Short mmCIF file of C-alpha atoms and ligand atoms in Angstrom, two decimals:
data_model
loop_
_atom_site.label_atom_id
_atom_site.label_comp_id
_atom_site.label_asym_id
_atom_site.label_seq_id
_atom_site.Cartn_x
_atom_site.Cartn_y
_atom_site.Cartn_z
CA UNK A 1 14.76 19.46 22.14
CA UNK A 2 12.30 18.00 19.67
CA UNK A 3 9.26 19.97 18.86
CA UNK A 4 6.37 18.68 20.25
CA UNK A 5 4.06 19.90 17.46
CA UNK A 6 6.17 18.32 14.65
CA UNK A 7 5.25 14.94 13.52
CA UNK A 8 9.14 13.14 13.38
CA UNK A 9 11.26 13.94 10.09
CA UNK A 10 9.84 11.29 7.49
CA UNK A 11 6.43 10.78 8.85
CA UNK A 12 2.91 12.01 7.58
CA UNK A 13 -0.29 12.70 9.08
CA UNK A 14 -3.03 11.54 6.74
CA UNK A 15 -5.90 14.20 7.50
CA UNK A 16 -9.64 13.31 7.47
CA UNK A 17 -10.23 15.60 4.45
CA UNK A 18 -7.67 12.98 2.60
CA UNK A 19 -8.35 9.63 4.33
CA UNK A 20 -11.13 9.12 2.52
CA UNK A 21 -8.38 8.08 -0.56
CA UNK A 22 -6.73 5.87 1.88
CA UNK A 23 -9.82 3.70 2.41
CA UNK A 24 -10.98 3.80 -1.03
CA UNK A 25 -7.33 2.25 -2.22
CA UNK A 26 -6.60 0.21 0.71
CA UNK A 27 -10.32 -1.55 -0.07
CA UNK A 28 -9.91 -1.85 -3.89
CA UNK A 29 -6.70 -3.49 -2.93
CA UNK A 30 -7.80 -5.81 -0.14
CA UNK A 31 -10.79 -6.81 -2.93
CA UNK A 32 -9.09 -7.30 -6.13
CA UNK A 33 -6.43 -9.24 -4.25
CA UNK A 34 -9.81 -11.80 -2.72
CA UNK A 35 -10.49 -11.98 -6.59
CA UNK A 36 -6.95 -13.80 -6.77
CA UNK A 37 -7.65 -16.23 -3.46
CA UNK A 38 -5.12 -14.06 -1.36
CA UNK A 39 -6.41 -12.89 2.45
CA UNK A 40 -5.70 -10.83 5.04
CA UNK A 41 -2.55 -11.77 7.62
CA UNK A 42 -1.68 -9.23 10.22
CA UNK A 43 1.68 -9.52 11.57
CA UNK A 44 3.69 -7.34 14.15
CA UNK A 45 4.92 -3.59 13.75
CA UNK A 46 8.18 -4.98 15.37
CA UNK A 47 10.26 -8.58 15.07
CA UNK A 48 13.27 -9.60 16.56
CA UNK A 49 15.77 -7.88 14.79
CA UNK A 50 17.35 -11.26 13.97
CA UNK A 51 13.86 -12.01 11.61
CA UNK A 52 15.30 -9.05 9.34
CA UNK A 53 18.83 -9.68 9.53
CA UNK A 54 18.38 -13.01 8.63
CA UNK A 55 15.97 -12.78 5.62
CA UNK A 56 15.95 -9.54 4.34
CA UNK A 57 20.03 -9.82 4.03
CA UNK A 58 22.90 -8.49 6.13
CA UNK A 59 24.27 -6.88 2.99
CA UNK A 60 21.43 -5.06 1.98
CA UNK A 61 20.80 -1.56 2.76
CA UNK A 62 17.66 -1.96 4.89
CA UNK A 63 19.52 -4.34 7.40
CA UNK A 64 22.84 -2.38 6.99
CA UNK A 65 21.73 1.46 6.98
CA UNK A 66 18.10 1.56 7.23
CA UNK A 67 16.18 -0.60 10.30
CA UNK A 68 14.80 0.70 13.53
CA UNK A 69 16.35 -0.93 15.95
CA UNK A 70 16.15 -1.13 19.77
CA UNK A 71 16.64 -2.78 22.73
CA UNK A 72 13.56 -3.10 24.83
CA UNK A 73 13.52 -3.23 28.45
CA UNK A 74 13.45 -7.00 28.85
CA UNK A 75 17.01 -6.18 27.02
CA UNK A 76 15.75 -8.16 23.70
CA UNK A 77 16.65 -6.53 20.45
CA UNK A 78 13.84 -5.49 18.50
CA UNK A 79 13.08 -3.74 15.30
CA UNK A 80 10.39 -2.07 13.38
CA UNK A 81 9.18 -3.73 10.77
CA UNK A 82 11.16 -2.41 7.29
CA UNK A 83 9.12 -4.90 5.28
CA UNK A 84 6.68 -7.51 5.79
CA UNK A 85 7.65 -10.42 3.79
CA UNK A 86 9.93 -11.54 6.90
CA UNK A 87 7.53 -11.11 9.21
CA UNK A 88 4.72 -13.06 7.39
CA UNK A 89 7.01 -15.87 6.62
CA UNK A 90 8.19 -16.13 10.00
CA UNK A 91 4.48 -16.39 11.00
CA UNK A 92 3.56 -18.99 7.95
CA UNK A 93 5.89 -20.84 9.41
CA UNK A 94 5.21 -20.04 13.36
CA UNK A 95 1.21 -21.56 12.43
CA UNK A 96 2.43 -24.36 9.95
CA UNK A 97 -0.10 -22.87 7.19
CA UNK A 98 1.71 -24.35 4.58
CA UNK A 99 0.92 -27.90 6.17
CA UNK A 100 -2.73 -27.29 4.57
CA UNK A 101 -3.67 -27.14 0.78
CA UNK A 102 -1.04 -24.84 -1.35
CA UNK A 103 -0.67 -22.81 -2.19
CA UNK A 104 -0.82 -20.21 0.74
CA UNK A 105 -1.67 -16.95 -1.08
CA UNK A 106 -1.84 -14.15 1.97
CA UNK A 107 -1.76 -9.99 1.31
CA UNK A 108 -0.89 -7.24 3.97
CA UNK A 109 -1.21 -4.01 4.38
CA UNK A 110 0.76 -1.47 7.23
CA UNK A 111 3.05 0.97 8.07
CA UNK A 112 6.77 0.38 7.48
CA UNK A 113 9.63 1.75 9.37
CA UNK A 114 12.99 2.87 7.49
CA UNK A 115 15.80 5.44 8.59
CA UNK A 116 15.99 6.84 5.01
CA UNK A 117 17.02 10.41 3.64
CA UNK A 118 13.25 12.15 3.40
CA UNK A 119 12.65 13.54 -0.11
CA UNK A 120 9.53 13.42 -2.03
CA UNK A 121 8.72 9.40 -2.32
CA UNK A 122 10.65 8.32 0.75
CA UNK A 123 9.18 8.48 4.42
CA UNK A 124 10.63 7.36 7.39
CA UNK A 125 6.81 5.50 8.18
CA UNK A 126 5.90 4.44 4.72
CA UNK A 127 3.06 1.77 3.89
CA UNK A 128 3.10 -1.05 2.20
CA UNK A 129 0.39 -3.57 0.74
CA UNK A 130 1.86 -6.70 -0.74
CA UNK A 131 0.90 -10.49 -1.55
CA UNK A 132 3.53 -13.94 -0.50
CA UNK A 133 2.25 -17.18 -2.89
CA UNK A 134 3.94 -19.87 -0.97
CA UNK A 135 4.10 -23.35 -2.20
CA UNK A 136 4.30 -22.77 -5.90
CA UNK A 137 6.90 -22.91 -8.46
CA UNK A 138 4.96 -22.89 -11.92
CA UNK A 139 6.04 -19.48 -14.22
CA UNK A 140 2.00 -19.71 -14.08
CA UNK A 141 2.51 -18.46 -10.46
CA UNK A 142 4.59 -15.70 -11.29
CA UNK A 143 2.71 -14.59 -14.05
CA UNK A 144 -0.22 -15.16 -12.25
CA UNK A 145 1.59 -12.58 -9.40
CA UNK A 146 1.96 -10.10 -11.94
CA UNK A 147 -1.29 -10.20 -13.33
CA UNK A 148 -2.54 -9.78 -9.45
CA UNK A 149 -0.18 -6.38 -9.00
CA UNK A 150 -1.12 -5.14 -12.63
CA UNK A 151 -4.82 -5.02 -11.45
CA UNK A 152 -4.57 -4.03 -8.64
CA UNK A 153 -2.80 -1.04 -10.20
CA UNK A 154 -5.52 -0.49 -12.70
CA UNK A 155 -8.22 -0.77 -10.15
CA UNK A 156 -7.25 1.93 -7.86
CA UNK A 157 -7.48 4.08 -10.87
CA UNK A 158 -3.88 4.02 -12.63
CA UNK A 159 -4.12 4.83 -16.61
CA UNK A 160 -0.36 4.33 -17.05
CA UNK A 161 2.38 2.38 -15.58
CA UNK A 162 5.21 0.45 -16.80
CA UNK A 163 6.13 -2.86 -15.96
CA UNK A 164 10.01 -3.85 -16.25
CA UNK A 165 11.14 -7.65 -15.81
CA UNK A 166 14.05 -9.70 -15.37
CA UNK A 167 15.19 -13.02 -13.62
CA UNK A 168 18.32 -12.89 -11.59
CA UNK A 169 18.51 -16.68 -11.64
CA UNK A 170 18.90 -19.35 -8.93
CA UNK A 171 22.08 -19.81 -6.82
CA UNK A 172 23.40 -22.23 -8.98
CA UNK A 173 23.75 -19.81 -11.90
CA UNK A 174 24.55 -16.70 -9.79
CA UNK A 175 27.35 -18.22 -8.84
CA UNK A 176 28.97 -17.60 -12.20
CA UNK A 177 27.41 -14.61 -12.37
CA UNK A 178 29.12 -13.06 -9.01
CA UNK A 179 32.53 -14.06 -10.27
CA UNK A 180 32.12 -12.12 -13.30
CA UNK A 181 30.54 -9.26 -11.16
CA UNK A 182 33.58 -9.89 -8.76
CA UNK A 183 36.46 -9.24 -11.61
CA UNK A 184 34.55 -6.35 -13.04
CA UNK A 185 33.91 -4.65 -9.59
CA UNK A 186 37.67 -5.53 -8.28
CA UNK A 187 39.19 -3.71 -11.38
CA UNK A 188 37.66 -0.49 -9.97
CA UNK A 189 37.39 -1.06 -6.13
CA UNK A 190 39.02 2.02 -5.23
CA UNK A 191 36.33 4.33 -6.38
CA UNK A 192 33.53 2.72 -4.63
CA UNK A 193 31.66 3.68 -1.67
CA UNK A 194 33.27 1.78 1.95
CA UNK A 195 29.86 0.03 2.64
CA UNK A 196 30.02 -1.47 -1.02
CA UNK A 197 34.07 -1.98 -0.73
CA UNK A 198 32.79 -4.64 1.95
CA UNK A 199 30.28 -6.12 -0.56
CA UNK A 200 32.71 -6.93 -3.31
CA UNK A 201 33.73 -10.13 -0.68
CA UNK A 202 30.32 -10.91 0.87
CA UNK A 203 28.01 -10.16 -1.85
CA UNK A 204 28.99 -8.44 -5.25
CA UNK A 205 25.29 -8.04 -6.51
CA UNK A 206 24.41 -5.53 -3.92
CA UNK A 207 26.57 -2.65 -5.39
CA UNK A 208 24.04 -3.00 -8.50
CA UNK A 209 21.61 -1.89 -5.82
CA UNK A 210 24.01 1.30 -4.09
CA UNK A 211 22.39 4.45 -4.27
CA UNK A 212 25.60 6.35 -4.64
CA UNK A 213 26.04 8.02 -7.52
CA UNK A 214 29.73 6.73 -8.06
CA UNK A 215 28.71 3.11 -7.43
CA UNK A 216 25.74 3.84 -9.49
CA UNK A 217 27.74 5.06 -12.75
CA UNK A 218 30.55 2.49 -12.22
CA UNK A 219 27.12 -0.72 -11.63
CA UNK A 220 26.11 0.89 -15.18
CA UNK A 221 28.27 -0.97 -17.76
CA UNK A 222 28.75 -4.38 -15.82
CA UNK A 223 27.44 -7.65 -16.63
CA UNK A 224 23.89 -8.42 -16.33
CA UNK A 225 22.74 -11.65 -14.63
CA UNK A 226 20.40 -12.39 -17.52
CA UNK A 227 23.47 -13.40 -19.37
CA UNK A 228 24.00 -16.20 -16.93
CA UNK A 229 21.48 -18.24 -16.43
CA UNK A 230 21.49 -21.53 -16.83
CA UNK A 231 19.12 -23.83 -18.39
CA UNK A 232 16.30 -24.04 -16.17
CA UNK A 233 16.31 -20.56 -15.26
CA UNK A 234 16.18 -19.72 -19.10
CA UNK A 235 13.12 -22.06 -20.07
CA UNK A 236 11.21 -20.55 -16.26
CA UNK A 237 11.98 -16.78 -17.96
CA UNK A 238 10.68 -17.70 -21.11
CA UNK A 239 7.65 -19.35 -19.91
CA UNK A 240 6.33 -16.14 -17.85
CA UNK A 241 7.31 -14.27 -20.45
CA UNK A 242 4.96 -16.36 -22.45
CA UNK A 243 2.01 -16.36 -20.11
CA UNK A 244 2.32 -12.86 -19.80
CA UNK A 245 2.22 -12.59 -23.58
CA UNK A 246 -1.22 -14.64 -23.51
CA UNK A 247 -2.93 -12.34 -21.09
CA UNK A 248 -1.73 -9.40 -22.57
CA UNK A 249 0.32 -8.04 -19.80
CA UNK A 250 2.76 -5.71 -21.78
CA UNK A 251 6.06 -6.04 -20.47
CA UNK A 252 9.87 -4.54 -21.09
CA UNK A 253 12.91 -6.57 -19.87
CA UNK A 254 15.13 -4.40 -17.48
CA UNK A 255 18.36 -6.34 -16.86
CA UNK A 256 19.49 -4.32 -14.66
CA UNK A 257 16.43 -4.89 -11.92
CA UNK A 258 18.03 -6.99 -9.33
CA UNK A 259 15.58 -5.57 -6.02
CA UNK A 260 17.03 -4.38 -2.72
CA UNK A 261 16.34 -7.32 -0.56
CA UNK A 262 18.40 -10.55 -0.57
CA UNK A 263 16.05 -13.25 -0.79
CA UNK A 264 15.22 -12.85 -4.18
CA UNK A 265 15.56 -15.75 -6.87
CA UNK A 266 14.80 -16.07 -10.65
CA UNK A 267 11.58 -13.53 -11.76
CA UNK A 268 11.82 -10.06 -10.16
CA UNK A 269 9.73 -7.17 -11.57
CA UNK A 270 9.30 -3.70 -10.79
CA UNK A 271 6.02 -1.18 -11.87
CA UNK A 272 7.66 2.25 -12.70
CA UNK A 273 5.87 5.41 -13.10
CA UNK A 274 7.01 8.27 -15.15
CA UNK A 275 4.71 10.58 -13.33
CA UNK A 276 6.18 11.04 -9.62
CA UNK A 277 9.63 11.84 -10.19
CA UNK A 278 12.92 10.66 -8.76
CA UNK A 279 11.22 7.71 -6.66
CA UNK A 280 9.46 6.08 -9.41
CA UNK A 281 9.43 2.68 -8.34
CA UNK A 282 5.68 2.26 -7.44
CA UNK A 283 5.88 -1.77 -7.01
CA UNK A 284 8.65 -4.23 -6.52
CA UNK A 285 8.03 -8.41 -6.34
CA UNK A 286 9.94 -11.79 -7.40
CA UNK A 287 10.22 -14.93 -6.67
CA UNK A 288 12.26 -16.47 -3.62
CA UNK A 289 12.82 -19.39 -3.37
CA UNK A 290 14.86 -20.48 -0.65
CA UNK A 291 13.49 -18.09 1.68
CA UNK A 292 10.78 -20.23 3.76
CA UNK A 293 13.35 -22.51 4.26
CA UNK A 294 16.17 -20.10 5.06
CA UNK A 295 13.36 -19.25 8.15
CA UNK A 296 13.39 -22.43 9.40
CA UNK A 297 10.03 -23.56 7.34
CA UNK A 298 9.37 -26.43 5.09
CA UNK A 299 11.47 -26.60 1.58
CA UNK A 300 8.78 -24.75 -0.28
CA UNK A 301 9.34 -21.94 -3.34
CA UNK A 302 7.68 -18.41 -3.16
CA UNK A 303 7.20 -15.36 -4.52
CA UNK A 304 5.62 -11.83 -4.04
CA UNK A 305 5.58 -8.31 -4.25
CA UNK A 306 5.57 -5.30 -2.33
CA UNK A 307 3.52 -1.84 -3.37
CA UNK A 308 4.43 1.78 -1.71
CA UNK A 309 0.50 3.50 -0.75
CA UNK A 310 2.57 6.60 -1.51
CA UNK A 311 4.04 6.42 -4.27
CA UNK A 312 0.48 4.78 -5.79
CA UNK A 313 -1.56 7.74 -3.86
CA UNK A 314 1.59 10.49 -5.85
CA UNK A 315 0.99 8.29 -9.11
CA UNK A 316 -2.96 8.85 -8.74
CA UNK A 317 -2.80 12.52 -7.86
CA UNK A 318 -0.06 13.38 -10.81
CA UNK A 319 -2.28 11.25 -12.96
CA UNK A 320 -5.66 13.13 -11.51
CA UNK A 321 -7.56 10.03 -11.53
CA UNK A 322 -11.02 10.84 -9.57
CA UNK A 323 -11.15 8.69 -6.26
CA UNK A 324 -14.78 8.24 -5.22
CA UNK A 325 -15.47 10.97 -2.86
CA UNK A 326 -16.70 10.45 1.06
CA UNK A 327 -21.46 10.51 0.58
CA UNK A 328 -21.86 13.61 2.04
CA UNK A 329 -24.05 14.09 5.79
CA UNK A 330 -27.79 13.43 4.76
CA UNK A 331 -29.35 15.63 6.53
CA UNK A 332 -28.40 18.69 9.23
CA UNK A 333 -31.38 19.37 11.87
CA UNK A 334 -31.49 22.79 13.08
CA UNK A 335 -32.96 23.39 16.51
CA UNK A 336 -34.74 26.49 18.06
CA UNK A 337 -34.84 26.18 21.69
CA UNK A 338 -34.12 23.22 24.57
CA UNK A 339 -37.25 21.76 23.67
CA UNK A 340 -36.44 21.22 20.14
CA UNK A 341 -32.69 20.68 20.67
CA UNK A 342 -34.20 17.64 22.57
CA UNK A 343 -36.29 16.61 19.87
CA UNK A 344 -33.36 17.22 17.42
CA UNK A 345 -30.83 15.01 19.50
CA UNK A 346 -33.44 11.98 19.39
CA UNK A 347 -34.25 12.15 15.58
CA UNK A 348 -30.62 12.23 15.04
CA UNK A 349 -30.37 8.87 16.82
CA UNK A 350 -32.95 7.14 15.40
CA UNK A 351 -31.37 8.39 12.00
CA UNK A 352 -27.81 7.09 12.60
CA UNK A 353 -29.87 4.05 13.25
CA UNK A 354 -31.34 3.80 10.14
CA UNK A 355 -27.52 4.48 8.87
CA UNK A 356 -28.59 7.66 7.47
CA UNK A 357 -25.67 10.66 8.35
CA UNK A 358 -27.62 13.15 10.65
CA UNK A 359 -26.06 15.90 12.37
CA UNK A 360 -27.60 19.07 14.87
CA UNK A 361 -26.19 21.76 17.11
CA UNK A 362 -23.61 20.76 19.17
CA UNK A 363 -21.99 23.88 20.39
CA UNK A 364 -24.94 26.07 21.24
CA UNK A 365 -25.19 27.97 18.21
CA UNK A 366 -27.98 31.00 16.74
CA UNK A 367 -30.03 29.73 13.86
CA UNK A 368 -28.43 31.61 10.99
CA UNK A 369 -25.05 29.89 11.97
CA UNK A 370 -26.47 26.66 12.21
CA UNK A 371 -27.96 26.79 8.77
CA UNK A 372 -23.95 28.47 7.57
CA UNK A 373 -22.92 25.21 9.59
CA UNK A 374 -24.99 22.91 7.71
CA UNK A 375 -23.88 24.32 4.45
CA UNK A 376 -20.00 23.81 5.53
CA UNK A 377 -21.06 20.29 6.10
CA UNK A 378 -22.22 19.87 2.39
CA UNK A 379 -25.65 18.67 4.00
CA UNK A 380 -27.79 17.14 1.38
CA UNK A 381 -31.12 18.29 3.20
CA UNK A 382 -31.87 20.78 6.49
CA UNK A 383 -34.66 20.65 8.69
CA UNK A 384 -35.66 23.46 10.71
CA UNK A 385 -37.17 22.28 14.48
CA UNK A 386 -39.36 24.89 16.61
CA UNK A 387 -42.11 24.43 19.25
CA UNK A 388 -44.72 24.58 16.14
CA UNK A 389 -43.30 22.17 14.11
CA UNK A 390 -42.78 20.06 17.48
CA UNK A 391 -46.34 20.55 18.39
CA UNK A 392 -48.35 19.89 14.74
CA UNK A 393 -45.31 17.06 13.98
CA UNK A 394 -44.71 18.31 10.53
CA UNK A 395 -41.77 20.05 9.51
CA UNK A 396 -40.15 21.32 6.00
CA UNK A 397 -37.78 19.21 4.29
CA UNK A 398 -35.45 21.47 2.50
CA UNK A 399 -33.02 19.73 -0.42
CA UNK A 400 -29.90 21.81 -0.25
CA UNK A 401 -29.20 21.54 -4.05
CA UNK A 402 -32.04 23.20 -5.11
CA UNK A 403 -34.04 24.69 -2.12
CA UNK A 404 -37.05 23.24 -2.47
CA UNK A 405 -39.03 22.28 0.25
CA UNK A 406 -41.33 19.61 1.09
CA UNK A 407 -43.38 19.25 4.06
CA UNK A 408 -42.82 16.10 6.14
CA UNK A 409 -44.21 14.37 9.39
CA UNK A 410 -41.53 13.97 11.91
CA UNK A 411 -42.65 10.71 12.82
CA UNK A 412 -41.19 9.69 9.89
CA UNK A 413 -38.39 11.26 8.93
CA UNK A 414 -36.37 8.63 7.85
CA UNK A 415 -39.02 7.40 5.12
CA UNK A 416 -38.77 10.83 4.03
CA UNK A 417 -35.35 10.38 2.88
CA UNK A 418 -35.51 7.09 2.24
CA UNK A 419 -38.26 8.35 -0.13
CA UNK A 420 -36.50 11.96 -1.38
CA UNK A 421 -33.09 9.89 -2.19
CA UNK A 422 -35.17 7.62 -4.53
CA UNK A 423 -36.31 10.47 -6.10
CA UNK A 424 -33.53 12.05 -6.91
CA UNK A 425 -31.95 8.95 -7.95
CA UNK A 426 -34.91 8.37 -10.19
CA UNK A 427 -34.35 11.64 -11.76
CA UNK A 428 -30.26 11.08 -12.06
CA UNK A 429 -30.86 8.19 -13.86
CA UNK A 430 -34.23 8.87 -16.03
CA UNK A 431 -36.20 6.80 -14.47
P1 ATP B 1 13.80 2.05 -3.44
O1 ATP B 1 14.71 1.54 -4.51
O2 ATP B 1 12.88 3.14 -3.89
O3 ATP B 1 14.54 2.37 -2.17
P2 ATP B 1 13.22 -0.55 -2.38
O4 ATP B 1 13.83 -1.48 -3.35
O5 ATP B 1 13.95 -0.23 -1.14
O6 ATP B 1 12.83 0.83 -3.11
P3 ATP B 1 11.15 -2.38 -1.59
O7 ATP B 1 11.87 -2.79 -0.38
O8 ATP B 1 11.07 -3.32 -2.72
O9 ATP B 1 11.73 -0.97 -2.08
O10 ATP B 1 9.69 -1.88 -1.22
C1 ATP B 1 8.59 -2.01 -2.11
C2 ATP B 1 7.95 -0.66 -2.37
O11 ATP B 1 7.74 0.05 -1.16
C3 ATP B 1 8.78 0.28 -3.21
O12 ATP B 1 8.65 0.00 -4.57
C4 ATP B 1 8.17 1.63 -2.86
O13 ATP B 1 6.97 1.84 -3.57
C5 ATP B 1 7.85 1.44 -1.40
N1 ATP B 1 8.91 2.04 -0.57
C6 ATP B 1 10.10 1.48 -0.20
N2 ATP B 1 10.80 2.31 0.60
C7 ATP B 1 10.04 3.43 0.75
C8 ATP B 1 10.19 4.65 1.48
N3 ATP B 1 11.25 4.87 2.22
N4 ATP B 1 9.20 5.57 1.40
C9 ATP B 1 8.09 5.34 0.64
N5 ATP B 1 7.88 4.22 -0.05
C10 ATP B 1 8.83 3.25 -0.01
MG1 MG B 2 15.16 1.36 -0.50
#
């Protein structure tokens, strides 16, 4: 029987004394991504399975261990969404957005869905934000890309972070490059796992990517796709290396980044932290360029990247960065009797109007707890209501911080604060 007050193995409840770091990161990251050109696209929590299966790869772990996948009751199969750059390609191309100008920069953000092993750094629900660049093929765009995910690390707060390239080529010179994978793999087939026993035929580079430990140590010593490339592939490497130089990206080459998912062509990259442990993969992005096509789009090159909210949420609290914390309630009114609980209730509107955070007595409580309540709340100010301040219309004003207390009209409470928040700015800043 499954435990009805358990949230599912892999999942986690954000709580409102922590969402307030949710919404501070998920806005930095919706705004420094505007600063790029890239907008919002919303897609689906589930695709047809075949979306995944097709693009993601059906030799990749996500399709072959990981998805959620169901058949509904219209006896369609249907699956949660592991990732979203299949589902906002197959809706780039469902609306024809890259029939206007390129290219078409869009960024997401969402819950994604993976049956994974829980351990610190990987959920079951897991969320995601992430950019697609569609219609360019410049190393300008990728560096460009990069730049984009470096920021947007640095503006949620992250002091340190590495960033690792490589470029895994185009399918001309991977071709090569799996037959040499395919020799040194076959010599020592015996000792790897079944699921990559099946991916020595179909497709070699994917044991680089097994998270068994055997496959892992045995992936360790064999030949690295950099040493491959051809030409092209070369000058497009050394070019984003070369933009990335000029905007003073720091960078190390890791030749042994070759990214989970299948669609991947010439620059990958991956952000690393050293600060969250085993799962230290923070961000993960490249270039694909057959991909759009592959969905039944227009021929046109892409690229992207993906960033776990976790992980960067882990990275920030290991790395105590201060997020900016929630304004506190501006004022708690404290009501002595139905007449003044009446009172209380329609200052308290006309507050919220004025977008000021009022609060009063909803559960019928004595004074002193009221004022206990009020200090709970981390009120700024308190105002104490009775039939005398109700009949002469003044009341006292009293600033939490420092308990003084001024006398104000009623009438006009909300000039009040306007005018004891200027104040106290005025002070804060010397003015
Ligand atoms: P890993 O090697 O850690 O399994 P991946 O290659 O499967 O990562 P991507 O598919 O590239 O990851 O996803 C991009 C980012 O999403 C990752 O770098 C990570 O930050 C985050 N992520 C992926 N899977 C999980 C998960 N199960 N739980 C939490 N975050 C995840
Ligand atoms: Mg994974």
């Amino acid at each position: 029987m499954a435990e009805i007050n358990k949230a599912p193995r892999g999942t986690n409840d954000v709580l409102p004394e922590d969402s307030y770091k949710w919404q501070f990161v998920e806005n930095k990251l919706l705004e420094t991504a505007g600063l790029y050109g890239y907008r919002e696209i919303r897609v689906p929590v589930f695709e047809h399975t075949e979306v995944f299966i097709k693009n993601v790869g059906d030799t990749t772990d996500v399709v072959q261990k990981e998805m959620y996948t169901f058949t509904d009751k219209g006896d369609r199969s249907i699956t949660l969404r592991p990732e979203f750059t299949a589902g906002a390609l197959r809706s780039i191309v469902e609306h024809s957005l890259t029939s206007a100008a390129l290219p078409v920069k869009v960024c997401y953000l969402g819950g994604c869905y993976r049956y994974e092993k829980p351990q610190a750094g990987r959920l079951r629900e897991f969320h995601q934000f992430g950019v697609e660049c569609i219609g360019a093929t410049t190393p300008l765009a990728d560096a460009e890309v990069i730049a984009l995910a470096n920021q947007l690390l640095t503006d949620v707060g992250i002091k340190k972070i590495s960033l690792e390239i490589n470029s895994i080529g185009c399918p001309t010179c991977r071709a090569e490059y799996h037959k040499a994978l395919k020799a040194y793999f076959q010599a020592k087939s015996s000792e790897l796992c079944g699921t990559c026993q099946d991916r020595l035929e179909r497709n070699p580079m994917r044991i680089l990517d097994c998270k068994s430990p055997v496959c892992a140590a045995i992936a360790k010593d064999a030949p690295v796709v950099i040493d491959f490339l051809c030409d092209e592939c070369k000058a497009h490497f050394e070019a984003v290396k070369s933009y990335l130089d000029a905007m003073a990206i720091s960078y190390t080459i890791n030749p042994r980044i070759v990214r989970g998912l299948d669609y991947y062509t010439r620059t990958v990259f991956e952000f690393v932290s050293g600060d969250i442990g085993a799962q230290s993969t923070v961000c993960g992005g490249g270039r694909y360029d057959g991909l759009l096509e592959n969905m039944g789009g227009q021929s046109q090159p892409g690229l992207g990247f993906a960033m776990g909210v976790e992980r960067l949420l882990m990275v920030l609290q290991s790395q105590q960065a201060e997020l900016p914390e929630p304004r506190p309630c501006d004022i708690y009114i404290a009501p002595m009797g139905e007449a003044a609980a009446l009172n209380a209730a329609v200052l308290c509107k006309a507050l919220r109007e004025e977008g000021f955070e009022a609060a009063t007595d909803i559960v019928g409580r004595g004074l002193k707890a009221q004022m206990r309540y009020a200090n709970k709340l981390g009120a700024k100010y308190t105002l104490v209501l009775g039939d005398s301040e109700i009949e002469s219309g003044k009341a006292k004003l009293k600033c939490m911080a420092d308990g003084n207390e001024t006398e104000v009209d009623i009438n006009a409470l909300a000039e009040a604060l306007y005018d004891a928040n200027f104040a106290s700015l005025a002070e804060a800043f010397d003015i």
